[in-house]
Amino acid sequence: MNSDGEVSTTRPGPSAPRRFARWHAGLSAADKFGLYGVLCAVLPLLIAGVTWLGQSVAPPSPVAMLVEEVVDACSTEWLLTPKGRYLAAGFQGGDDRQLARWQRDGLSVHKDAMTVEVSLRGNADNAVEIRDLSLNVTHRGKPVAGTPPRVMGCGGPESPERMVVDLDTLPVGHDIPVSYLQRSPHQRAARKAATEYGGERITLPRQVTTDTFYRFELIARTQRFDSEWTATITWWDGEEVHHDRIDNSGRAFRVSAGTGAQAGAGSGTGSG
């Protein structure tokens, strides 16, 4: 209805897709072939431009890092929580995915010690220098009241470098560098255990390129607590220093002392 009270007879025009369809239908065969040729020439450029824009906004990291928690039944000891006791007889038969799922669901937890394998590879034209490594105990509580599953003897491969860390002596909520852990008197027993495991001690700094990689193991031990922890890799790309967290897919790693641990061992701060 217009301003004079009369009903408007004006109808809305065709939509943009309909107008394009009509325009396309009116083209000659030669014009259509020309249009398709332009589109075929421009489309790859548009795709390349979008890809370049995405890479410029979020370029790949110069260091590729792979973190793997050792979850097989042979290389680590376990505790079955009260709700996971039914797994006792068949625990060793579980594959890595099942063991990881049982742990994630709270049916099991690492007992006394756990191992995390870290592999670093250069991902840029220039060499990247791995400068430091630190560990952080994020939580400490009473040991888990659990029972060990039935596991027969078995063995596994050795890694070239490793470090054993006694979590019980570390302060909660602080990053402790590997350089200090390797000389701290509170980690003397851990260093002795590392020699019994075999392999070499972690040596930093270390350069990695696209043709080389650096692999090491972290073995975190506890005799008194239920402990959660993470680690941090510090590396330099030639211009800036970066820090990458080592964790269990976004969560802290977890290991608990066995049922023979000291009762009522609260949340002490430790001393490194």
mmCIF file of C-alpha atoms in Angstrom:
data_model
loop_
_atom_site.group_PDB
_atom_site.id
_atom_site.type_symbol
_atom_site.label_atom_id
_atom_site.label_comp_id
_atom_site.label_asym_id
_atom_site.label_seq_id
_atom_site.Cartn_x
_atom_site.Cartn_y
_atom_site.Cartn_z
ATOM 1 C CA MET A 1 0.000 0.000 0.000
ATOM 2 C CA ASN A 2 1.418 3.415 -0.957
ATOM 3 C CA SER A 3 1.109 6.766 0.841
ATOM 4 C CA ASP A 4 -2.271 7.471 -0.838
ATOM 5 C CA GLY A 5 -3.809 4.314 0.555
ATOM 6 C CA GLU A 6 -3.696 2.485 -2.747
ATOM 7 C CA VAL A 7 -2.472 -1.098 -3.004
ATOM 8 C CA SER A 8 0.924 -1.259 -4.682
ATOM 9 C CA THR A 9 1.142 -3.516 -7.694
ATOM 10 C CA THR A 10 4.945 -3.491 -7.851
ATOM 11 C CA ARG A 11 6.388 -7.008 -7.590
ATOM 12 C CA PRO A 12 9.877 -7.783 -6.274
ATOM 13 C CA GLY A 13 12.495 -8.428 -8.958
ATOM 14 C CA PRO A 14 14.064 -11.833 -9.537
ATOM 15 C CA SER A 15 16.734 -13.044 -7.137
ATOM 16 C CA ALA A 16 20.436 -12.816 -7.975
ATOM 17 C CA PRO A 17 20.758 -16.548 -8.837
ATOM 18 C CA ARG A 18 17.723 -16.314 -11.116
ATOM 19 C CA ARG A 19 19.096 -13.208 -12.866
ATOM 20 C CA PHE A 20 22.433 -14.990 -13.379
ATOM 21 C CA ALA A 21 20.646 -18.049 -14.797
ATOM 22 C CA ARG A 22 18.766 -15.870 -17.273
ATOM 23 C CA TRP A 23 21.950 -14.030 -18.235
ATOM 24 C CA HIS A 24 23.834 -17.301 -18.687
ATOM 25 C CA ALA A 25 21.024 -18.747 -20.810
ATOM 26 C CA GLY A 26 21.257 -15.741 -23.157
ATOM 27 C CA LEU A 27 24.954 -16.257 -23.872
ATOM 28 C CA SER A 28 26.070 -17.749 -27.118
ATOM 29 C CA ALA A 29 28.048 -20.992 -27.176
ATOM 30 C CA ALA A 30 31.251 -19.071 -27.933
ATOM 31 C CA ASP A 31 30.654 -16.684 -25.020
ATOM 32 C CA LYS A 32 30.007 -19.609 -22.673
ATOM 33 C CA PHE A 33 33.256 -21.337 -23.681
ATOM 34 C CA GLY A 34 35.117 -18.061 -23.116
ATOM 35 C CA LEU A 35 33.548 -17.664 -19.669
ATOM 36 C CA TYR A 36 34.471 -21.225 -18.693
ATOM 37 C CA GLY A 37 38.037 -20.673 -19.863
ATOM 38 C CA VAL A 38 38.389 -17.571 -17.680
ATOM 39 C CA LEU A 39 37.011 -19.454 -14.669
ATOM 40 C CA CYS A 40 39.409 -22.370 -15.217
ATOM 41 C CA ALA A 41 42.332 -19.942 -15.366
ATOM 42 C CA VAL A 42 41.321 -17.874 -12.321
ATOM 43 C CA LEU A 43 40.139 -20.651 -9.969
ATOM 44 C CA PRO A 44 43.614 -22.178 -9.313
ATOM 45 C CA LEU A 45 44.938 -18.694 -8.544
ATOM 46 C CA LEU A 46 42.113 -18.119 -6.071
ATOM 47 C CA ILE A 47 42.792 -21.466 -4.362
ATOM 48 C CA ALA A 48 46.526 -20.745 -4.192
ATOM 49 C CA GLY A 49 45.812 -17.315 -2.732
ATOM 50 C CA VAL A 50 43.560 -18.731 -0.013
ATOM 51 C CA THR A 51 46.183 -21.397 0.806
ATOM 52 C CA TRP A 52 48.958 -18.802 1.000
ATOM 53 C CA LEU A 53 46.810 -16.572 3.233
ATOM 54 C CA GLY A 54 46.171 -19.501 5.604
ATOM 55 C CA GLN A 55 49.857 -20.347 5.799
ATOM 56 C CA SER A 56 50.824 -16.711 6.370
ATOM 57 C CA VAL A 57 48.311 -16.412 9.209
ATOM 58 C CA ALA A 58 49.324 -19.710 10.856
ATOM 59 C CA PRO A 59 52.699 -20.871 9.454
ATOM 60 C CA PRO A 60 53.888 -24.359 10.413
ATOM 61 C CA SER A 61 56.115 -24.614 13.478
ATOM 62 C CA PRO A 62 59.864 -24.940 12.746
ATOM 63 C CA VAL A 63 59.900 -27.889 15.176
ATOM 64 C CA ALA A 64 57.720 -30.979 14.816
ATOM 65 C CA MET A 65 57.198 -32.704 18.161
ATOM 66 C CA LEU A 66 55.733 -36.139 18.869
ATOM 67 C CA VAL A 67 54.858 -37.050 22.478
ATOM 68 C CA GLU A 68 54.033 -40.676 23.285
ATOM 69 C CA GLU A 69 53.168 -41.960 26.727
ATOM 70 C CA VAL A 70 54.321 -45.585 27.145
ATOM 71 C CA VAL A 71 51.140 -47.457 28.043
ATOM 72 C CA ASP A 72 51.943 -51.088 27.275
ATOM 73 C CA ALA A 73 51.675 -53.693 30.027
ATOM 74 C CA CYS A 74 55.359 -54.656 29.851
ATOM 75 C CA SER A 75 57.309 -51.388 30.064
ATOM 76 C CA THR A 76 55.414 -49.868 32.986
ATOM 77 C CA GLU A 77 53.737 -51.035 36.181
ATOM 78 C CA TRP A 78 50.073 -50.324 36.856
ATOM 79 C CA LEU A 79 47.510 -50.058 39.626
ATOM 80 C CA LEU A 80 43.890 -50.987 39.033
ATOM 81 C CA THR A 81 41.534 -48.621 40.831
ATOM 82 C CA PRO A 82 38.585 -50.149 42.761
ATOM 83 C CA LYS A 83 36.273 -49.781 39.757
ATOM 84 C CA GLY A 84 38.885 -51.368 37.458
ATOM 85 C CA ARG A 85 39.691 -54.487 39.488
ATOM 86 C CA TYR A 86 37.710 -56.667 37.098
ATOM 87 C CA LEU A 87 40.531 -56.131 34.546
ATOM 88 C CA ALA A 88 43.119 -57.927 36.728
ATOM 89 C CA ALA A 89 43.295 -61.235 34.855
ATOM 90 C CA GLY A 90 43.223 -59.895 31.261
ATOM 91 C CA PHE A 91 45.101 -56.635 31.690
ATOM 92 C CA GLN A 92 48.288 -57.756 29.917
ATOM 93 C CA GLY A 93 46.258 -58.862 26.897
ATOM 94 C CA GLY A 94 45.024 -55.321 26.256
ATOM 95 C CA ASP A 95 46.562 -53.417 23.358
ATOM 96 C CA ASP A 96 47.916 -49.870 23.676
ATOM 97 C CA ARG A 97 44.583 -48.272 22.780
ATOM 98 C CA GLN A 98 42.708 -50.298 25.398
ATOM 99 C CA LEU A 99 45.300 -49.535 28.075
ATOM 100 C CA ALA A 100 45.120 -45.817 27.258
ATOM 101 C CA ARG A 101 41.307 -45.923 27.382
ATOM 102 C CA TRP A 102 41.293 -47.767 30.736
ATOM 103 C CA GLN A 103 43.619 -45.137 32.135
ATOM 104 C CA ARG A 104 41.526 -42.285 30.714
ATOM 105 C CA ASP A 105 38.362 -43.812 32.212
ATOM 106 C CA GLY A 106 39.940 -44.007 35.661
ATOM 107 C CA LEU A 107 40.190 -47.812 35.727
ATOM 108 C CA SER A 108 43.988 -47.841 36.021
ATOM 109 C CA VAL A 109 46.907 -45.545 36.837
ATOM 110 C CA HIS A 110 50.672 -45.820 36.437
ATOM 111 C CA LYS A 111 52.313 -47.331 39.520
ATOM 112 C CA ASP A 112 55.544 -45.901 40.991
ATOM 113 C CA ALA A 113 56.944 -44.715 37.622
ATOM 114 C CA MET A 114 55.901 -43.896 34.070
ATOM 115 C CA THR A 115 57.707 -43.243 30.776
ATOM 116 C CA VAL A 116 57.062 -40.555 28.154
ATOM 117 C CA GLU A 117 58.893 -40.657 24.806
ATOM 118 C CA VAL A 118 59.542 -37.329 23.059
ATOM 119 C CA SER A 119 60.749 -37.040 19.452
ATOM 120 C CA LEU A 120 61.777 -33.694 17.932
ATOM 121 C CA ARG A 121 62.489 -33.017 14.266
ATOM 122 C CA GLY A 122 63.370 -29.831 12.411
ATOM 123 C CA ASN A 123 60.577 -28.538 10.168
ATOM 124 C CA ALA A 124 62.278 -25.562 8.488
ATOM 125 C CA ASP A 125 65.155 -24.748 6.149
ATOM 126 C CA ASN A 126 67.410 -23.647 9.003
ATOM 127 C CA ALA A 127 68.512 -25.784 11.926
ATOM 128 C CA VAL A 128 66.586 -25.313 15.178
ATOM 129 C CA GLU A 129 68.382 -25.473 18.517
ATOM 130 C CA ILE A 130 66.676 -27.300 21.380
ATOM 131 C CA ARG A 131 67.905 -25.303 24.363
ATOM 132 C CA ASP A 132 66.209 -26.595 27.489
ATOM 133 C CA LEU A 133 63.714 -28.939 29.093
ATOM 134 C CA SER A 134 61.839 -28.423 32.364
ATOM 135 C CA LEU A 135 59.332 -30.409 34.443
ATOM 136 C CA ASN A 136 56.385 -29.136 36.476
ATOM 137 C CA VAL A 137 54.437 -31.094 39.121
ATOM 138 C CA THR A 138 50.930 -29.654 38.729
ATOM 139 C CA HIS A 139 49.172 -31.618 41.493
ATOM 140 C CA ARG A 140 50.051 -33.829 44.443
ATOM 141 C CA GLY A 141 47.737 -35.926 46.652
ATOM 142 C CA LYS A 142 47.448 -39.177 48.566
ATOM 143 C CA PRO A 143 48.364 -42.390 46.691
ATOM 144 C CA VAL A 144 45.649 -44.266 44.830
ATOM 145 C CA ALA A 145 44.259 -47.258 46.733
ATOM 146 C CA GLY A 146 44.608 -49.816 43.952
ATOM 147 C CA THR A 147 45.796 -53.330 43.205
ATOM 148 C CA PRO A 148 48.391 -54.385 40.605
ATOM 149 C CA PRO A 149 47.155 -56.490 37.665
ATOM 150 C CA ARG A 150 48.646 -59.842 36.685
ATOM 151 C CA VAL A 151 51.528 -59.231 34.290
ATOM 152 C CA MET A 152 54.058 -61.831 33.165
ATOM 153 C CA GLY A 153 57.692 -60.887 32.480
ATOM 154 C CA CYS A 154 58.503 -59.219 29.184
ATOM 155 C CA GLY A 155 60.883 -56.617 27.763
ATOM 156 C CA GLY A 156 61.055 -53.707 25.373
ATOM 157 C CA PRO A 157 63.461 -51.692 23.170
ATOM 158 C CA GLU A 158 66.035 -49.257 24.539
ATOM 159 C CA SER A 159 66.056 -45.551 23.707
ATOM 160 C CA PRO A 160 69.244 -43.573 23.019
ATOM 161 C CA GLU A 161 68.791 -40.975 25.813
ATOM 162 C CA ARG A 162 66.649 -40.774 28.934
ATOM 163 C CA MET A 163 66.206 -39.024 32.244
ATOM 164 C CA VAL A 164 64.675 -40.396 35.444
ATOM 165 C CA VAL A 165 63.054 -37.829 37.735
ATOM 166 C CA ASP A 166 61.856 -38.305 41.324
ATOM 167 C CA LEU A 167 58.681 -36.215 41.399
ATOM 168 C CA ASP A 168 58.374 -36.377 45.196
ATOM 169 C CA THR A 169 61.249 -33.937 45.688
ATOM 170 C CA LEU A 170 60.022 -31.292 43.223
ATOM 171 C CA PRO A 171 58.058 -28.199 44.325
ATOM 172 C CA VAL A 172 54.484 -28.078 43.037
ATOM 173 C CA GLY A 173 53.726 -25.521 40.328
ATOM 174 C CA HIS A 174 57.305 -24.669 39.315
ATOM 175 C CA ASP A 175 59.264 -25.428 36.134
ATOM 176 C CA ILE A 176 62.499 -27.210 37.109
ATOM 177 C CA PRO A 177 65.100 -27.278 34.277
ATOM 178 C CA VAL A 178 66.864 -30.483 33.320
ATOM 179 C CA SER A 179 70.243 -28.825 33.894
ATOM 180 C CA TYR A 180 69.380 -28.453 37.593
ATOM 181 C CA LEU A 181 67.799 -31.908 37.906
ATOM 182 C CA GLN A 182 70.959 -33.511 36.541
ATOM 183 C CA ARG A 183 73.048 -32.097 39.367
ATOM 184 C CA SER A 184 70.544 -31.752 42.241
ATOM 185 C CA PRO A 185 71.465 -33.862 45.297
ATOM 186 C CA HIS A 186 67.758 -34.637 45.734
ATOM 187 C CA GLN A 187 67.794 -36.437 42.349
ATOM 188 C CA ARG A 188 70.833 -38.598 43.111
ATOM 189 C CA ALA A 189 68.755 -41.796 43.390
ATOM 190 C CA ALA A 190 67.013 -40.965 40.113
ATOM 191 C CA ARG A 191 70.328 -40.542 38.314
ATOM 192 C CA LYS A 192 71.502 -43.890 39.669
ATOM 193 C CA ALA A 193 68.293 -45.523 38.424
ATOM 194 C CA ALA A 194 68.868 -44.001 34.978
ATOM 195 C CA THR A 195 72.193 -45.821 34.672
ATOM 196 C CA GLU A 196 70.430 -49.074 35.532
ATOM 197 C CA TYR A 197 67.876 -48.483 32.771
ATOM 198 C CA GLY A 198 70.703 -48.047 30.287
ATOM 199 C CA GLY A 199 71.100 -45.519 27.511
ATOM 200 C CA GLU A 200 72.685 -42.058 27.759
ATOM 201 C CA ARG A 201 71.727 -38.972 29.744
ATOM 202 C CA ILE A 202 69.849 -36.145 28.018
ATOM 203 C CA THR A 203 72.300 -33.638 26.549
ATOM 204 C CA LEU A 204 71.246 -30.103 25.585
ATOM 205 C CA PRO A 205 71.459 -27.921 23.576
ATOM 206 C CA ARG A 206 70.909 -30.074 20.514
ATOM 207 C CA GLN A 207 70.230 -29.069 16.901
ATOM 208 C CA VAL A 208 67.569 -30.720 14.732
ATOM 209 C CA THR A 209 66.941 -30.267 11.009
ATOM 210 C CA THR A 210 64.593 -31.689 8.395
ATOM 211 C CA ASP A 211 67.040 -34.592 8.005
ATOM 212 C CA THR A 212 67.697 -35.299 11.708
ATOM 213 C CA PHE A 213 65.652 -35.844 14.838
ATOM 214 C CA TYR A 214 66.277 -36.067 18.573
ATOM 215 C CA ARG A 215 64.500 -38.661 20.706
ATOM 216 C CA PHE A 216 64.580 -39.129 24.469
ATOM 217 C CA GLU A 217 62.580 -40.661 27.327
ATOM 218 C CA LEU A 218 61.336 -39.080 30.533
ATOM 219 C CA ILE A 219 60.754 -41.540 33.376
ATOM 220 C CA ALA A 220 58.834 -39.882 36.219
ATOM 221 C CA ARG A 221 58.844 -41.730 39.564
ATOM 222 C CA THR A 222 56.944 -41.360 42.824
ATOM 223 C CA GLN A 223 57.120 -43.333 46.084
ATOM 224 C CA ARG A 224 54.728 -41.292 48.234
ATOM 225 C CA PHE A 225 52.081 -39.501 46.185
ATOM 226 C CA ASP A 226 49.513 -39.478 43.409
ATOM 227 C CA SER A 227 51.273 -36.969 41.142
ATOM 228 C CA GLU A 228 50.377 -35.107 37.967
ATOM 229 C CA TRP A 229 53.067 -33.464 35.875
ATOM 230 C CA THR A 230 53.924 -31.839 32.569
ATOM 231 C CA ALA A 231 57.164 -30.794 30.873
ATOM 232 C CA THR A 232 58.222 -27.944 28.605
ATOM 233 C CA ILE A 233 60.619 -27.908 25.664
ATOM 234 C CA THR A 234 62.451 -24.629 25.059
ATOM 235 C CA TRP A 235 63.850 -24.108 21.559
ATOM 236 C CA TRP A 236 65.273 -21.319 19.406
ATOM 237 C CA ASP A 237 64.579 -20.842 15.686
ATOM 238 C CA GLY A 238 67.410 -18.390 15.078
ATOM 239 C CA GLU A 239 65.326 -15.320 15.928
ATOM 240 C CA GLU A 240 62.934 -16.132 18.780
ATOM 241 C CA VAL A 241 62.786 -18.461 21.789
ATOM 242 C CA HIS A 242 59.706 -20.723 21.972
ATOM 243 C CA HIS A 243 58.197 -22.959 24.664
ATOM 244 C CA ASP A 244 56.165 -26.107 23.826
ATOM 245 C CA ARG A 245 54.349 -28.084 26.501
ATOM 246 C CA ILE A 246 54.712 -31.851 26.769
ATOM 247 C CA ASP A 247 51.528 -33.395 28.120
ATOM 248 C CA ASN A 248 48.963 -36.146 27.632
ATOM 249 C CA SER A 249 46.825 -34.689 24.817
ATOM 250 C CA GLY A 250 46.127 -31.505 26.767
ATOM 251 C CA ARG A 251 46.037 -33.110 30.205
ATOM 252 C CA ALA A 252 48.805 -33.603 32.742
ATOM 253 C CA PHE A 253 50.476 -37.023 32.977
ATOM 254 C CA ARG A 254 49.548 -38.970 36.115
ATOM 255 C CA VAL A 255 51.428 -41.546 38.193
ATOM 256 C CA SER A 256 50.691 -42.840 41.696
ATOM 257 C CA ALA A 257 52.739 -44.585 44.345
ATOM 258 C CA GLY A 258 51.710 -48.152 45.143
ATOM 259 C CA THR A 259 49.520 -49.117 48.064
ATOM 260 C CA GLY A 260 52.600 -49.505 50.261
ATOM 261 C CA ALA A 261 53.253 -45.740 50.136
ATOM 262 C CA GLN A 262 53.298 -43.664 53.290
ATOM 263 C CA ALA A 263 49.821 -42.963 54.579
ATOM 264 C CA GLY A 264 48.641 -39.376 54.874
ATOM 265 C CA ALA A 265 51.509 -37.953 52.814
ATOM 266 C CA GLY A 266 49.884 -34.584 52.116
ATOM 267 C CA SER A 267 50.783 -32.021 49.495
ATOM 268 C CA GLY A 268 54.341 -31.125 50.452
ATOM 269 C CA THR A 269 56.215 -28.644 48.334
ATOM 270 C CA GLY A 270 59.416 -30.642 47.865
ATOM 271 C CA SER A 271 62.831 -29.175 47.315
ATOM 272 C CA GLY A 272 64.005 -30.351 43.894
#
